[in-house]
Amino acid sequence: MGKRILVPVDGSEQADTAFEFAVEEFPDATIVLLNVINPAEAGYSAQASMPSFSEEWYEQQQSAAQDLFDDLIADAAIGDREVERAVEVGRPTTAIVDYAGDNDIDQIVMGSHGRSGVSRIVLGSVAETVVRRADVPVTVAR
């Protein structure tokens, strides 16, 4: 069985760069694209209290994830290579690390937003947390 490379994607330029890096650096590996739907992003508006809002929001997020996967794959020179898609719900750091552990992932390749100093301390860093918690090698592409 070949290598399985997990690439978390969120529509950012950094995630796109990580995907391109994974495609180039691991030509024989199966790429697994992962999009994490973070419920904290649903917000706390008046709409959020309506019963159908959370279901509609979730469906929109699912659709956006599939569109993101389609766009990434269409733009990449991957030929007939296998690319898997996965959508998880939860905190991004936890979802990425758990997915890697539960799905026979050999390596994680992810983008970094490149924050430093005070903004990194205040905002945190998904990439940094994944590097510290993952049981597989993590490559951070910038």
PDB file of N, CA and C in Angstrom, residues 35-133:
ATOM      1  N   ASN A  35     -11.273  18.999   4.773  1.00  0.00           N
ATOM      2  CA  ASN A  35     -11.807  20.298   5.133  1.00  0.00           C
ATOM      3  C   ASN A  35     -12.524  20.132   6.458  1.00  0.00           C
ATOM      4  N   VAL A  36     -12.220  21.020   7.398  1.00  0.00           N
ATOM      5  CA  VAL A  36     -12.832  20.948   8.720  1.00  0.00           C
ATOM      6  C   VAL A  36     -13.869  22.049   8.849  1.00  0.00           C
ATOM      7  N   ILE A  37     -15.084  21.640   9.150  1.00  0.00           N
ATOM      8  CA  ILE A  37     -16.166  22.583   9.407  1.00  0.00           C
ATOM      9  C   ILE A  37     -16.137  22.885  10.899  1.00  0.00           C
ATOM     10  N   ASN A  38     -15.840  24.134  11.215  1.00  0.00           N
ATOM     11  CA  ASN A  38     -15.726  24.550  12.604  1.00  0.00           C
ATOM     12  C   ASN A  38     -17.048  25.175  13.046  1.00  0.00           C
ATOM     13  N   PRO A  39     -17.799  24.489  13.928  1.00  0.00           N
ATOM     14  CA  PRO A  39     -19.100  25.030  14.358  1.00  0.00           C
ATOM     15  C   PRO A  39     -19.000  26.393  15.022  1.00  0.00           C
ATOM     16  N   ALA A  40     -17.829  26.736  15.555  1.00  0.00           N
ATOM     17  CA  ALA A  40     -17.667  28.039  16.192  1.00  0.00           C
ATOM     18  C   ALA A  40     -17.822  29.168  15.183  1.00  0.00           C
ATOM     19  N   GLU A  41     -17.653  28.865  13.898  1.00  0.00           N
ATOM     20  CA  GLU A  41     -17.778  29.889  12.872  1.00  0.00           C
ATOM     21  C   GLU A  41     -19.233  30.190  12.510  1.00  0.00           C
ATOM     22  N   ALA A  42     -20.166  29.405  13.033  1.00  0.00           N
ATOM     23  CA  ALA A  42     -21.581  29.635  12.730  1.00  0.00           C
ATOM     24  C   ALA A  42     -22.053  30.947  13.326  1.00  0.00           C
ATOM     25  N   GLY A  43     -21.393  31.396  14.375  1.00  0.00           N
ATOM     26  CA  GLY A  43     -21.730  32.675  14.978  1.00  0.00           C
ATOM     27  C   GLY A  43     -22.906  32.583  15.931  1.00  0.00           C
ATOM     28  N   TYR A  44     -23.178  33.684  16.545  1.00  0.00           N
ATOM     29  CA  TYR A  44     -24.247  33.743  17.526  1.00  0.00           C
ATOM     30  C   TYR A  44     -25.209  34.859  17.182  1.00  0.00           C
ATOM     31  N   SER A  45     -25.721  34.828  15.985  1.00  0.00           N
ATOM     32  CA  SER A  45     -26.661  35.855  15.556  1.00  0.00           C
ATOM     33  C   SER A  45     -28.079  35.439  15.933  1.00  0.00           C
ATOM     34  N   ALA A  46     -29.016  36.302  15.681  1.00  0.00           N
ATOM     35  CA  ALA A  46     -30.419  35.959  15.927  1.00  0.00           C
ATOM     36  C   ALA A  46     -30.815  34.774  15.063  1.00  0.00           C
ATOM     37  N   GLN A  47     -30.239  34.696  13.858  1.00  0.00           N
ATOM     38  CA  GLN A  47     -30.533  33.579  12.971  1.00  0.00           C
ATOM     39  C   GLN A  47     -30.096  32.250  13.578  1.00  0.00           C
ATOM     40  N   ALA A  48     -28.990  32.266  14.302  1.00  0.00           N
ATOM     41  CA  ALA A  48     -28.430  31.030  14.845  1.00  0.00           C
ATOM     42  C   ALA A  48     -29.388  30.355  15.817  1.00  0.00           C
ATOM     43  N   SER A  49     -30.311  31.103  16.374  1.00  0.00           N
ATOM     44  CA  SER A  49     -31.246  30.507  17.330  1.00  0.00           C
ATOM     45  C   SER A  49     -32.432  29.835  16.640  1.00  0.00           C
ATOM     46  N   MET A  50     -32.575  30.035  15.344  1.00  0.00           N
ATOM     47  CA  MET A  50     -33.666  29.406  14.612  1.00  0.00           C
ATOM     48  C   MET A  50     -33.322  27.944  14.355  1.00  0.00           C
ATOM     49  N   PRO A  51     -34.270  27.016  14.558  1.00  0.00           N
ATOM     50  CA  PRO A  51     -33.980  25.588  14.433  1.00  0.00           C
ATOM     51  C   PRO A  51     -33.365  25.164  13.108  1.00  0.00           C
ATOM     52  N   SER A  52     -33.778  25.753  12.004  1.00  0.00           N
ATOM     53  CA  SER A  52     -33.262  25.312  10.708  1.00  0.00           C
ATOM     54  C   SER A  52     -31.928  25.962  10.357  1.00  0.00           C
ATOM     55  N   PHE A  53     -31.526  26.978  11.091  1.00  0.00           N
ATOM     56  CA  PHE A  53     -30.314  27.701  10.732  1.00  0.00           C
ATOM     57  C   PHE A  53     -29.089  26.800  10.765  1.00  0.00           C
ATOM     58  N   SER A  54     -28.892  26.044  11.806  1.00  0.00           N
ATOM     59  CA  SER A  54     -27.673  25.254  11.914  1.00  0.00           C
ATOM     60  C   SER A  54     -27.602  24.193  10.826  1.00  0.00           C
ATOM     61  N   GLU A  55     -28.739  23.603  10.471  1.00  0.00           N
ATOM     62  CA  GLU A  55     -28.744  22.604   9.409  1.00  0.00           C
ATOM     63  C   GLU A  55     -28.431  23.254   8.066  1.00  0.00           C
ATOM     64  N   GLU A  56     -29.028  24.399   7.810  1.00  0.00           N
ATOM     65  CA  GLU A  56     -28.762  25.112   6.557  1.00  0.00           C
ATOM     66  C   GLU A  56     -27.306  25.544   6.486  1.00  0.00           C
ATOM     67  N   TRP A  57     -26.775  26.063   7.586  1.00  0.00           N
ATOM     68  CA  TRP A  57     -25.387  26.504   7.627  1.00  0.00           C
ATOM     69  C   TRP A  57     -24.462  25.317   7.368  1.00  0.00           C
ATOM     70  N   TYR A  58     -24.740  24.199   8.008  1.00  0.00           N
ATOM     71  CA  TYR A  58     -23.918  23.003   7.826  1.00  0.00           C
ATOM     72  C   TYR A  58     -23.959  22.537   6.371  1.00  0.00           C
ATOM     73  N   GLU A  59     -25.130  22.518   5.768  1.00  0.00           N
ATOM     74  CA  GLU A  59     -25.248  22.109   4.370  1.00  0.00           C
ATOM     75  C   GLU A  59     -24.482  23.053   3.451  1.00  0.00           C
ATOM     76  N   GLN A  60     -24.506  24.351   3.748  1.00  0.00           N
ATOM     77  CA  GLN A  60     -23.737  25.315   2.960  1.00  0.00           C
ATOM     78  C   GLN A  60     -22.245  25.049   3.099  1.00  0.00           C
ATOM     79  N   GLN A  61     -21.811  24.728   4.307  1.00  0.00           N
ATOM     80  CA  GLN A  61     -20.400  24.440   4.542  1.00  0.00           C
ATOM     81  C   GLN A  61     -19.965  23.166   3.816  1.00  0.00           C
ATOM     82  N   GLN A  62     -20.834  22.155   3.835  1.00  0.00           N
ATOM     83  CA  GLN A  62     -20.554  20.900   3.113  1.00  0.00           C
ATOM     84  C   GLN A  62     -20.411  21.172   1.616  1.00  0.00           C
ATOM     85  N   SER A  63     -21.316  21.944   1.065  1.00  0.00           N
ATOM     86  CA  SER A  63     -21.288  22.277  -0.350  1.00  0.00           C
ATOM     87  C   SER A  63     -20.031  23.075  -0.696  1.00  0.00           C
ATOM     88  N   ALA A  64     -19.689  24.029   0.155  1.00  0.00           N
ATOM     89  CA  ALA A  64     -18.488  24.836  -0.067  1.00  0.00           C
ATOM     90  C   ALA A  64     -17.235  23.961  -0.036  1.00  0.00           C
ATOM     91  N   ALA A  65     -17.210  22.976   0.846  1.00  0.00           N
ATOM     92  CA  ALA A  65     -16.061  22.058   0.919  1.00  0.00           C
ATOM     93  C   ALA A  65     -15.930  21.264  -0.371  1.00  0.00           C
ATOM     94  N   GLN A  66     -17.043  20.761  -0.889  1.00  0.00           N
ATOM     95  CA  GLN A  66     -16.994  19.997  -2.142  1.00  0.00           C
ATOM     96  C   GLN A  66     -16.543  20.886  -3.300  1.00  0.00           C
ATOM     97  N   ASP A  67     -17.013  22.124  -3.338  1.00  0.00           N
ATOM     98  CA  ASP A  67     -16.576  23.066  -4.371  1.00  0.00           C
ATOM     99  C   ASP A  67     -15.074  23.340  -4.253  1.00  0.00           C
ATOM    100  N   LEU A  68     -14.599  23.492  -3.035  1.00  0.00           N
ATOM    101  CA  LEU A  68     -13.176  23.712  -2.790  1.00  0.00           C
ATOM    102  C   LEU A  68     -12.361  22.529  -3.312  1.00  0.00           C
ATOM    103  N   PHE A  69     -12.789  21.311  -2.984  1.00  0.00           N
ATOM    104  CA  PHE A  69     -12.093  20.114  -3.472  1.00  0.00           C
ATOM    105  C   PHE A  69     -12.078  20.087  -5.001  1.00  0.00           C
ATOM    106  N   ASP A  70     -13.242  20.330  -5.612  1.00  0.00           N
ATOM    107  CA  ASP A  70     -13.339  20.326  -7.076  1.00  0.00           C
ATOM    108  C   ASP A  70     -12.370  21.324  -7.697  1.00  0.00           C
ATOM    109  N   ASP A  71     -12.315  22.534  -7.144  1.00  0.00           N
ATOM    110  CA  ASP A  71     -11.438  23.578  -7.678  1.00  0.00           C
ATOM    111  C   ASP A  71      -9.969  23.195  -7.540  1.00  0.00           C
ATOM    112  N   LEU A  72      -9.590  22.682  -6.389  1.00  0.00           N
ATOM    113  CA  LEU A  72      -8.197  22.285  -6.178  1.00  0.00           C
ATOM    114  C   LEU A  72      -7.777  21.193  -7.151  1.00  0.00           C
ATOM    115  N   ILE A  73      -8.609  20.190  -7.286  1.00  0.00           N
ATOM    116  CA  ILE A  73      -8.286  19.061  -8.155  1.00  0.00           C
ATOM    117  C   ILE A  73      -8.249  19.497  -9.621  1.00  0.00           C
ATOM    118  N   ALA A  74      -9.173  20.352 -10.011  1.00  0.00           N
ATOM    119  CA  ALA A  74      -9.216  20.827 -11.399  1.00  0.00           C
ATOM    120  C   ALA A  74      -7.976  21.641 -11.750  1.00  0.00           C
ATOM    121  N   ASP A  75      -7.466  22.408 -10.786  1.00  0.00           N
ATOM    122  CA  ASP A  75      -6.318  23.277 -11.037  1.00  0.00           C
ATOM    123  C   ASP A  75      -4.979  22.553 -10.948  1.00  0.00           C
ATOM    124  N   ALA A  76      -4.956  21.361 -10.378  1.00  0.00           N
ATOM    125  CA  ALA A  76      -3.700  20.634 -10.169  1.00  0.00           C
ATOM    126  C   ALA A  76      -3.421  19.690 -11.338  1.00  0.00           C
ATOM    127  N   ALA A  77      -2.150  19.485 -11.579  1.00  0.00           N
ATOM    128  CA  ALA A  77      -1.733  18.543 -12.621  1.00  0.00           C
ATOM    129  C   ALA A  77      -1.551  17.169 -11.975  1.00  0.00           C
ATOM    130  N   ILE A  78      -2.689  16.489 -11.718  1.00  0.00           N
ATOM    131  CA  ILE A  78      -2.602  15.209 -11.005  1.00  0.00           C
ATOM    132  C   ILE A  78      -2.901  14.006 -11.885  1.00  0.00           C
ATOM    133  N   GLY A  79      -3.340  14.235 -13.096  1.00  0.00           N
ATOM    134  CA  GLY A  79      -3.626  13.128 -14.002  1.00  0.00           C
ATOM    135  C   GLY A  79      -4.687  12.201 -13.445  1.00  0.00           C
ATOM    136  N   ASP A  80      -4.414  10.900 -13.475  1.00  0.00           N
ATOM    137  CA  ASP A  80      -5.387   9.915 -12.993  1.00  0.00           C
ATOM    138  C   ASP A  80      -5.102   9.490 -11.549  1.00  0.00           C
ATOM    139  N   ARG A  81      -4.352  10.277 -10.863  1.00  0.00           N
ATOM    140  CA  ARG A  81      -3.951  10.004  -9.488  1.00  0.00           C
ATOM    141  C   ARG A  81      -5.148  10.023  -8.545  1.00  0.00           C
ATOM    142  N   GLU A  82      -5.084   9.167  -7.540  1.00  0.00           N
ATOM    143  CA  GLU A  82      -6.179   9.097  -6.575  1.00  0.00           C
ATOM    144  C   GLU A  82      -6.106  10.244  -5.568  1.00  0.00           C
ATOM    145  N   VAL A  83      -7.218  10.959  -5.452  1.00  0.00           N
ATOM    146  CA  VAL A  83      -7.352  12.022  -4.458  1.00  0.00           C
ATOM    147  C   VAL A  83      -8.635  11.742  -3.689  1.00  0.00           C
ATOM    148  N   GLU A  84      -8.484  11.519  -2.387  1.00  0.00           N
ATOM    149  CA  GLU A  84      -9.653  11.295  -1.541  1.00  0.00           C
ATOM    150  C   GLU A  84     -10.094  12.620  -0.943  1.00  0.00           C
ATOM    151  N   ARG A  85     -11.364  12.659  -0.556  1.00  0.00           N
ATOM    152  CA  ARG A  85     -11.951  13.861   0.043  1.00  0.00           C
ATOM    153  C   ARG A  85     -12.572  13.488   1.373  1.00  0.00           C
ATOM    154  N   ALA A  86     -12.404  14.370   2.348  1.00  0.00           N
ATOM    155  CA  ALA A  86     -13.021  14.133   3.651  1.00  0.00           C
ATOM    156  C   ALA A  86     -13.445  15.468   4.250  1.00  0.00           C
ATOM    157  N   VAL A  87     -14.574  15.451   4.922  1.00  0.00           N
ATOM    158  CA  VAL A  87     -15.061  16.622   5.636  1.00  0.00           C
ATOM    159  C   VAL A  87     -15.329  16.187   7.067  1.00  0.00           C
ATOM    160  N   GLU A  88     -14.770  16.908   8.010  1.00  0.00           N
ATOM    161  CA  GLU A  88     -14.964  16.624   9.432  1.00  0.00           C
ATOM    162  C   GLU A  88     -15.539  17.873  10.099  1.00  0.00           C
ATOM    163  N   VAL A  89     -16.183  17.672  11.220  1.00  0.00           N
ATOM    164  CA  VAL A  89     -16.742  18.772  11.994  1.00  0.00           C
ATOM    165  C   VAL A  89     -16.020  18.826  13.330  1.00  0.00           C
ATOM    166  N   GLY A  90     -15.594  20.023  13.737  1.00  0.00           N
ATOM    167  CA  GLY A  90     -14.946  20.177  15.028  1.00  0.00           C
ATOM    168  C   GLY A  90     -13.895  21.264  15.002  1.00  0.00           C
ATOM    169  N   ARG A  91     -13.093  21.290  16.067  1.00  0.00           N
ATOM    170  CA  ARG A  91     -11.958  22.220  16.118  1.00  0.00           C
ATOM    171  C   ARG A  91     -10.937  21.755  15.102  1.00  0.00           C
ATOM    172  N   PRO A  92     -10.422  22.632  14.277  1.00  0.00           N
ATOM    173  CA  PRO A  92      -9.494  22.205  13.236  1.00  0.00           C
ATOM    174  C   PRO A  92      -8.302  21.388  13.736  1.00  0.00           C
ATOM    175  N   THR A  93      -7.645  21.836  14.788  1.00  0.00           N
ATOM    176  CA  THR A  93      -6.464  21.100  15.250  1.00  0.00           C
ATOM    177  C   THR A  93      -6.818  19.677  15.664  1.00  0.00           C
ATOM    178  N   THR A  94      -7.861  19.545  16.429  1.00  0.00           N
ATOM    179  CA  THR A  94      -8.278  18.224  16.912  1.00  0.00           C
ATOM    180  C   THR A  94      -8.732  17.350  15.745  1.00  0.00           C
ATOM    181  N   ALA A  95      -9.523  17.912  14.839  1.00  0.00           N
ATOM    182  CA  ALA A  95     -10.033  17.143  13.713  1.00  0.00           C
ATOM    183  C   ALA A  95      -8.901  16.639  12.815  1.00  0.00           C
ATOM    184  N   ILE A  96      -7.900  17.471  12.569  1.00  0.00           N
ATOM    185  CA  ILE A  96      -6.771  17.080  11.717  1.00  0.00           C
ATOM    186  C   ILE A  96      -5.975  15.958  12.364  1.00  0.00           C
ATOM    187  N   VAL A  97      -5.610  16.127  13.620  1.00  0.00           N
ATOM    188  CA  VAL A  97      -4.814  15.120  14.322  1.00  0.00           C
ATOM    189  C   VAL A  97      -5.592  13.811  14.461  1.00  0.00           C
ATOM    190  N   ASP A  98      -6.853  13.893  14.828  1.00  0.00           N
ATOM    191  CA  ASP A  98      -7.675  12.684  14.969  1.00  0.00           C
ATOM    192  C   ASP A  98      -7.862  11.973  13.639  1.00  0.00           C
ATOM    193  N   TYR A  99      -8.105  12.733  12.576  1.00  0.00           N
ATOM    194  CA  TYR A  99      -8.299  12.127  11.261  1.00  0.00           C
ATOM    195  C   TYR A  99      -7.039  11.371  10.839  1.00  0.00           C
ATOM    196  N   ALA A 100      -5.893  11.988  11.048  1.00  0.00           N
ATOM    197  CA  ALA A 100      -4.631  11.337  10.683  1.00  0.00           C
ATOM    198  C   ALA A 100      -4.458  10.034  11.460  1.00  0.00           C
ATOM    199  N   GLY A 101      -4.762  10.054  12.741  1.00  0.00           N
ATOM    200  CA  GLY A 101      -4.611   8.859  13.562  1.00  0.00           C
ATOM    201  C   GLY A 101      -5.598   7.758  13.243  1.00  0.00           C
ATOM    202  N   ASP A 102      -6.783   8.130  12.808  1.00  0.00           N
ATOM    203  CA  ASP A 102      -7.854   7.150  12.562  1.00  0.00           C
ATOM    204  C   ASP A 102      -7.896   6.617  11.134  1.00  0.00           C
ATOM    205  N   ASN A 103      -7.106   7.188  10.214  1.00  0.00           N
ATOM    206  CA  ASN A 103      -7.257   6.852   8.799  1.00  0.00           C
ATOM    207  C   ASN A 103      -5.953   6.470   8.098  1.00  0.00           C
ATOM    208  N   ASP A 104      -5.031   5.888   8.815  1.00  0.00           N
ATOM    209  CA  ASP A 104      -3.780   5.386   8.225  1.00  0.00           C
ATOM    210  C   ASP A 104      -3.049   6.432   7.395  1.00  0.00           C
ATOM    211  N   ILE A 105      -2.940   7.631   7.919  1.00  0.00           N
ATOM    212  CA  ILE A 105      -2.212   8.703   7.244  1.00  0.00           C
ATOM    213  C   ILE A 105      -0.730   8.570   7.589  1.00  0.00           C
ATOM    214  N   ASP A 106       0.130   8.700   6.577  1.00  0.00           N
ATOM    215  CA  ASP A 106       1.568   8.578   6.776  1.00  0.00           C
ATOM    216  C   ASP A 106       2.247   9.923   7.048  1.00  0.00           C
ATOM    217  N   GLN A 107       1.664  10.997   6.518  1.00  0.00           N
ATOM    218  CA  GLN A 107       2.241  12.323   6.702  1.00  0.00           C
ATOM    219  C   GLN A 107       1.165  13.374   6.488  1.00  0.00           C
ATOM    220  N   ILE A 108       1.335  14.509   7.165  1.00  0.00           N
ATOM    221  CA  ILE A 108       0.447  15.655   6.995  1.00  0.00           C
ATOM    222  C   ILE A 108       1.248  16.763   6.326  1.00  0.00           C
ATOM    223  N   VAL A 109       0.675  17.362   5.299  1.00  0.00           N
ATOM    224  CA  VAL A 109       1.278  18.534   4.656  1.00  0.00           C
ATOM    225  C   VAL A 109       0.246  19.639   4.757  1.00  0.00           C
ATOM    226  N   MET A 110       0.619  20.733   5.411  1.00  0.00           N
ATOM    227  CA  MET A 110      -0.354  21.810   5.594  1.00  0.00           C
ATOM    228  C   MET A 110       0.293  23.172   5.451  1.00  0.00           C
ATOM    229  N   GLY A 111      -0.531  24.145   5.178  1.00  0.00           N
ATOM    230  CA  GLY A 111      -0.066  25.511   5.049  1.00  0.00           C
ATOM    231  C   GLY A 111       0.008  26.194   6.398  1.00  0.00           C
ATOM    232  N   SER A 112       0.776  27.265   6.431  1.00  0.00           N
ATOM    233  CA  SER A 112       0.865  28.082   7.629  1.00  0.00           C
ATOM    234  C   SER A 112       0.549  29.514   7.233  1.00  0.00           C
ATOM    235  N   HIS A 113      -0.178  30.183   8.058  1.00  0.00           N
ATOM    236  CA  HIS A 113      -0.513  31.574   7.758  1.00  0.00           C
ATOM    237  C   HIS A 113       0.635  32.509   8.086  1.00  0.00           C
ATOM    238  N   GLY A 114       1.710  31.974   8.657  1.00  0.00           N
ATOM    239  CA  GLY A 114       2.924  32.749   8.839  1.00  0.00           C
ATOM    240  C   GLY A 114       2.842  33.839   9.885  1.00  0.00           C
ATOM    241  N   ARG A 115       1.947  33.715  10.824  1.00  0.00           N
ATOM    242  CA  ARG A 115       1.875  34.722  11.882  1.00  0.00           C
ATOM    243  C   ARG A 115       3.075  34.557  12.798  1.00  0.00           C
ATOM    244  N   SER A 116       3.471  35.669  13.393  1.00  0.00           N
ATOM    245  CA  SER A 116       4.575  35.604  14.347  1.00  0.00           C
ATOM    246  C   SER A 116       4.305  36.603  15.461  1.00  0.00           C
ATOM    247  N   GLY A 117       5.107  36.517  16.484  1.00  0.00           N
ATOM    248  CA  GLY A 117       5.013  37.469  17.582  1.00  0.00           C
ATOM    249  C   GLY A 117       3.677  37.434  18.291  1.00  0.00           C
ATOM    250  N   VAL A 118       3.180  38.614  18.637  1.00  0.00           N
ATOM    251  CA  VAL A 118       1.965  38.735  19.425  1.00  0.00           C
ATOM    252  C   VAL A 118       0.753  38.138  18.713  1.00  0.00           C
ATOM    253  N   SER A 119       0.625  38.326  17.406  1.00  0.00           N
ATOM    254  CA  SER A 119      -0.555  37.804  16.709  1.00  0.00           C
ATOM    255  C   SER A 119      -0.606  36.280  16.796  1.00  0.00           C
ATOM    256  N   ARG A 120       0.559  35.602  16.789  1.00  0.00           N
ATOM    257  CA  ARG A 120       0.556  34.149  16.896  1.00  0.00           C
ATOM    258  C   ARG A 120       0.113  33.725  18.295  1.00  0.00           C
ATOM    259  N   ILE A 121       0.547  34.464  19.286  1.00  0.00           N
ATOM    260  CA  ILE A 121       0.169  34.136  20.662  1.00  0.00           C
ATOM    261  C   ILE A 121      -1.324  34.365  20.864  1.00  0.00           C
ATOM    262  N   VAL A 122      -1.839  35.481  20.370  1.00  0.00           N
ATOM    263  CA  VAL A 122      -3.242  35.813  20.545  1.00  0.00           C
ATOM    264  C   VAL A 122      -4.130  34.891  19.710  1.00  0.00           C
ATOM    265  N   LEU A 123      -3.790  34.680  18.446  1.00  0.00           N
ATOM    266  CA  LEU A 123      -4.632  33.928  17.536  1.00  0.00           C
ATOM    267  C   LEU A 123      -4.375  32.426  17.567  1.00  0.00           C
ATOM    268  N   GLY A 124      -3.234  32.024  18.092  1.00  0.00           N
ATOM    269  CA  GLY A 124      -2.890  30.611  18.063  1.00  0.00           C
ATOM    270  C   GLY A 124      -2.434  30.205  16.681  1.00  0.00           C
ATOM    271  N   SER A 125      -2.008  28.973  16.562  1.00  0.00           N
ATOM    272  CA  SER A 125      -1.546  28.499  15.272  1.00  0.00           C
ATOM    273  C   SER A 125      -1.975  27.053  15.096  1.00  0.00           C
ATOM    274  N   VAL A 126      -2.849  26.825  14.135  1.00  0.00           N
ATOM    275  CA  VAL A 126      -3.307  25.466  13.859  1.00  0.00           C
ATOM    276  C   VAL A 126      -2.116  24.605  13.477  1.00  0.00           C
ATOM    277  N   ALA A 127      -1.269  25.111  12.586  1.00  0.00           N
ATOM    278  CA  ALA A 127      -0.114  24.328  12.133  1.00  0.00           C
ATOM    279  C   ALA A 127       0.796  23.967  13.307  1.00  0.00           C
ATOM    280  N   GLU A 128       1.069  24.929  14.169  1.00  0.00           N
ATOM    281  CA  GLU A 128       1.959  24.665  15.303  1.00  0.00           C
ATOM    282  C   GLU A 128       1.366  23.600  16.226  1.00  0.00           C
ATOM    283  N   THR A 129       0.088  23.674  16.485  1.00  0.00           N
ATOM    284  CA  THR A 129      -0.554  22.691  17.355  1.00  0.00           C
ATOM    285  C   THR A 129      -0.555  21.307  16.718  1.00  0.00           C
ATOM    286  N   VAL A 130      -0.813  21.236  15.416  1.00  0.00           N
ATOM    287  CA  VAL A 130      -0.794  19.949  14.721  1.00  0.00           C
ATOM    288  C   VAL A 130       0.612  19.360  14.774  1.00  0.00           C
ATOM    289  N   VAL A 131       1.627  20.177  14.556  1.00  0.00           N
ATOM    290  CA  VAL A 131       3.020  19.700  14.628  1.00  0.00           C
ATOM    291  C   VAL A 131       3.290  19.087  15.996  1.00  0.00           C
ATOM    292  N   ARG A 132       2.829  19.736  17.049  1.00  0.00           N
ATOM    293  CA  ARG A 132       3.087  19.235  18.405  1.00  0.00           C
ATOM    294  C   ARG A 132       2.286  17.990  18.753  1.00  0.00           C
ATOM    295  N   ARG A 133       1.084  17.829  18.197  1.00  0.00           N
ATOM    296  CA  ARG A 133       0.197  16.750  18.635  1.00  0.00           C
ATOM    297  C   ARG A 133       0.133  15.536  17.706  1.00  0.00           C
TER     298      ARG A 133
END
